[in-house]
Amino acid sequence: MSQITQSQDFNLNLKIFRNILIGFTVSAILSSCGTAGRNAPTIASIEDKELVIENIKVQPIERKSVVAKYKEFLRSVPVEDIYSDAQRRLADLELMSGEDKSVSDDDPMSPAGRQQLRSAIKQYSRYLRTHKNSKENELVLYQLAKAYSLLAEPEKEQSTLNRLKREFPKSKYNDEVNFRIGETYFVLNKYRLAGKAYNNIVINHKKSLFYEKAMYKYGWTLFKRNKYQQALKQFINLLDIKSAQGKLGRVTLSPGISRSEKELLTDTLRVTSLTLSYQQGARSLTRYLKASGKKPYEPLLYRALGKQYQNKDRIIDAADTYMAYVKRAPNDPDAPIFHQDAIAAYKKGGLASLVIKSKAEFIARYNTKSYYWRTQSNEKRNFIKPLLAIHIKDLATHFHASGRKSRKRSDYRHAAKWYGEFITMFPNDKTSADMNFLLAESLHESGQYQKAILEFEKTAYGYAAHKKSAEAAYAAILIYPKLQRLVQKKNKGSKKLVVVWQQKAIASALLFSEKFSQDKRVSSVLAKTSETLYAHKNYQRANQTARLLLAKKSKYSTPRDKRTAWIIIGHSEFALANYTESEKAYKQVLRRTAKNSKLYKPMQTRLAASIYKQGELAKASNNNQQAISHFLRLKKITPNSPLLATAEYDAASLLIKEKKLKHASRILEKFRITYPKKKKLQQGVTEKLAFIYTETKQYTKAAHEIEKLLTTKGSANFKRDMTLQAANLYLKGGNKKNGIRLYKKYIKKYPQPLAEAMEARNTLAEHYKKTRKLKKWGYWLKEIIRADAKGGRQRTDRTKYLAGNATLVLAKPLRTQYNRAKLRIPLKKSLKKKKRLMQKTIKAYQQALNYKIADVSTSATYQIAEIYNNFARALMKSQRPKGLSADEKEQYDILLEEQAFPFEEKAIDIHVANVKNVNTGIYNNWIKKSLRQLSRLQPVRYAKTEKVERYVDAIH
């Protein structure tokens, strides 16, 4: 080709190159704008200066077109310098195209992208071979390394970068070269060499754009080499820098930072957490911070570590991390947030027991009495308050539910504790009343009855009216009996405390009835309270309370409640002796009670008792007529009452007292038939009928009644007396057979005391004397004598008299026999007989003398004197022998007189002795008879007998 032609071609090609260069520059600018922020800084970007293009309207040129033009240019351009520059520019364009392909295509290694990158590498490599000393080789080597990087050929990239570093040791791009070397080594897992490259930047290029990234990657290499402490230091150092730049807050990244900054910080926090997790987690972090000093972003470190653990489902480690910060900075404003994060972690992991424990610790640390609370702002307090409320409620609810399931009192006590905490911390909370109710419930279930009552009553009356007010008040009422039983059991020796709680229970019930008067349970409460008051013998208040129930006329009052009220009224009025009122009340009860009810009969009995008591009061006030009326009306009102028998008996007793014996008799006779099983009263009936019959002179009936008493369980003395009385009445009534039977029974069964038995014997003797049953008469006379002889110290003048008199009576037949004995011829024989009878008779009378009873002794003395007198007369009147002459007869008479005289003298002496008893104060018919006999036997001395008798009578 000619020189001109060559020159023309060169000029033409230069023109083409300028057009390409303009298009390339515009394209590069647009491309740079399109990819800003997506890639790390490059040497090209560092080299380029700000280019401002104003008012230039350039039609966009496709990079593909520019590349084609460059290739066309290279084929035709002969100038070396221009060719080399174009060659390098072409390589840059193809690198950019390949890079775009690798970024935009789904497959970063797509054939089109790889082809363009290979083409760029080829151009760079050719350039380096042909321009070994070019100052542009620094950039070319960098771009070549980049192409290898995009093709994922780290060894070639690394080789290229090392060449760059070797050939340009003082390159202004040395920081990025070291960074790229570190990256390639990192990809090749050559962490020591990578770390060396990164550390070069950290040490020598602190102002480099790659400095922070290098610190980050250097930390990674240490981490990969298990040098966790050193790695941690690098990461913390980086975070210190970012914190100083304001890119880190206390607990979050600062808002408004770039995406790349956010990614770097996020990754740094993540790898820091990972580093710590490979050590001892939160303990390692706390230990490091203690050594290195406090960091403003410490909460962020603990939170990041906690989240790291949570993402790995290491729940306990996560919670421990959050709590580690709480322990490190217990009074930090954000401590509750971390504590709350721990709770949330436990909850997420389903670790219920740890949730409960952590909530309890939360409350202990941040409650309204804690140091933390006192040192915080109102804003922080307002943040904590709802958390405290939630946790306290949760704990209370948890333990309450556990208690209901386990029935363990310890669970209920824990629930009560937390309910109490809530009320203490949040007294004005809208749920405080409900919580107070649950507190009371828990105390009740845990057996703390006294506290439960106080809290139920506080719930009922200590808040503005709420839906649980009445329920709480009623619950307190129900617990009082349990508390009373417990107190009674624990204080057996003292009733004082029991009484105190009884009074409080009553007061609580009455307050409930007053405050919640429309509550449907008021009637039952009043009924129960009146029962309690009555049981405690507070009859006046029991009566008032029961009447209050009736006065309320509540629609909720049940017939049963009303009946209970009337029962208590009846019982109370009865106890207060208001028997008229109690009668009215019991009648009300019976109107409200079915006759087949178990209650009916007892209430009838109570009604009867009220009527009976009215009778008793009338009786006590001597109003017998009214008392009788009450006793007798009992049968009309309560005909089946157990008291009816007693009432009729008492009525009969008062009728007797009022002398209405006939009426009394009718009642008692009917009583005997109606109430045969009333043994005790039947005995009284018998006694009273015996009295009535005796008073009305129905002696046999009276005796018959008395004899019935002998079958009772009375004392021996009673039965003895009644036997004798019945025997007397039988005889008095003309029923001698039964009278004699009872006398004999009496003597046999009750020989003691002697006096009464002797009288009974005497009665029998007299009876048989009158009936002329001489043999039986004689038997009982002998029994009288025998009984007295054995009487010992029980003998009395009366018994002696009866025995002596019996002796006299028994001696009389001997006397009669003696008197009838006549002296006949042969006199000797008849005289002997007479004398024998005389001695026998005298002996009998002498036995009577032994009793030393005046009447008996004087009688016996008289009889003995007359026995002697009789013997003298009998001699004088004896039969004379036949054939006596007158002289013989006279002599015989003188002889008889001589024989009779001593007997007459003896008679006179004995009579005289009898009369001498007058000197001892004794003067009776027997003495009078002796005087008369003496007047006949000694007329000279005792001729004036009548005067003597009158004189003696006058003396006595």
PDB file of N, CA and C in Angstrom, residues 783-792 795 799-800 803:
ATOM      1  N   GLU A 783     -98.574 -65.987 168.587  1.00  0.00           N
ATOM      2  CA  GLU A 783     -97.624 -65.322 167.671  1.00  0.00           C
ATOM      3  C   GLU A 783     -97.204 -63.971 168.224  1.00  0.00           C
ATOM      4  N   ILE A 784     -98.163 -63.297 168.865  1.00  0.00           N
ATOM      5  CA  ILE A 784     -97.842 -62.004 169.482  1.00  0.00           C
ATOM      6  C   ILE A 784     -96.811 -62.205 170.583  1.00  0.00           C
ATOM      7  N   ILE A 785     -97.066 -63.234 171.426  1.00  0.00           N
ATOM      8  CA  ILE A 785     -96.147 -63.504 172.539  1.00  0.00           C
ATOM      9  C   ILE A 785     -94.770 -63.898 172.007  1.00  0.00           C
ATOM     10  N   ARG A 786     -94.772 -64.746 170.965  1.00  0.00           N
ATOM     11  CA  ARG A 786     -93.507 -65.234 170.411  1.00  0.00           C
ATOM     12  C   ARG A 786     -92.715 -64.099 169.759  1.00  0.00           C
ATOM     13  N   ALA A 787     -93.400 -63.280 169.020  1.00  0.00           N
ATOM     14  CA  ALA A 787     -92.723 -62.180 168.334  1.00  0.00           C
ATOM     15  C   ALA A 787     -92.123 -61.200 169.327  1.00  0.00           C
ATOM     16  N   ASP A 788     -92.857 -60.909 170.377  1.00  0.00           N
ATOM     17  CA  ASP A 788     -92.328 -59.983 171.378  1.00  0.00           C
ATOM     18  C   ASP A 788     -91.133 -60.588 172.094  1.00  0.00           C
ATOM     19  N   ALA A 789     -91.215 -61.878 172.327  1.00  0.00           N
ATOM     20  CA  ALA A 789     -90.113 -62.543 173.036  1.00  0.00           C
ATOM     21  C   ALA A 789     -88.823 -62.463 172.219  1.00  0.00           C
ATOM     22  N   LYS A 790     -88.968 -62.448 170.883  1.00  0.00           N
ATOM     23  CA  LYS A 790     -87.792 -62.373 170.019  1.00  0.00           C
ATOM     24  C   LYS A 790     -87.489 -60.947 169.564  1.00  0.00           C
ATOM     25  N   GLY A 791     -88.229 -60.005 170.077  1.00  0.00           N
ATOM     26  CA  GLY A 791     -88.099 -58.629 169.586  1.00  0.00           C
ATOM     27  C   GLY A 791     -86.837 -57.928 169.974  1.00  0.00           C
ATOM     28  N   GLY A 792     -86.219 -58.361 171.010  1.00  0.00           N
ATOM     29  CA  GLY A 792     -84.973 -57.725 171.434  1.00  0.00           C
ATOM     30  C   GLY A 792     -85.159 -56.258 171.706  1.00  0.00           C
ATOM     31  N   ARG A 795     -88.482 -54.173 171.097  1.00  0.00           N
ATOM     32  CA  ARG A 795     -89.653 -54.269 171.977  1.00  0.00           C
ATOM     33  C   ARG A 795     -89.985 -52.893 172.540  1.00  0.00           C
ATOM     34  N   THR A 799     -95.620 -53.326 172.391  1.00  0.00           N
ATOM     35  CA  THR A 799     -95.450 -54.746 172.063  1.00  0.00           C
ATOM     36  C   THR A 799     -95.545 -55.593 173.333  1.00  0.00           C
ATOM     37  N   LYS A 800     -94.998 -55.046 174.394  1.00  0.00           N
ATOM     38  CA  LYS A 800     -95.078 -55.780 175.658  1.00  0.00           C
ATOM     39  C   LYS A 800     -96.530 -55.871 176.150  1.00  0.00           C
ATOM     40  N   ALA A 803     -98.249 -58.417 174.009  1.00  0.00           N
ATOM     41  CA  ALA A 803     -97.812 -59.758 174.397  1.00  0.00           C
ATOM     42  C   ALA A 803     -98.375 -60.126 175.773  1.00  0.00           C
TER      43      ALA A 803
END
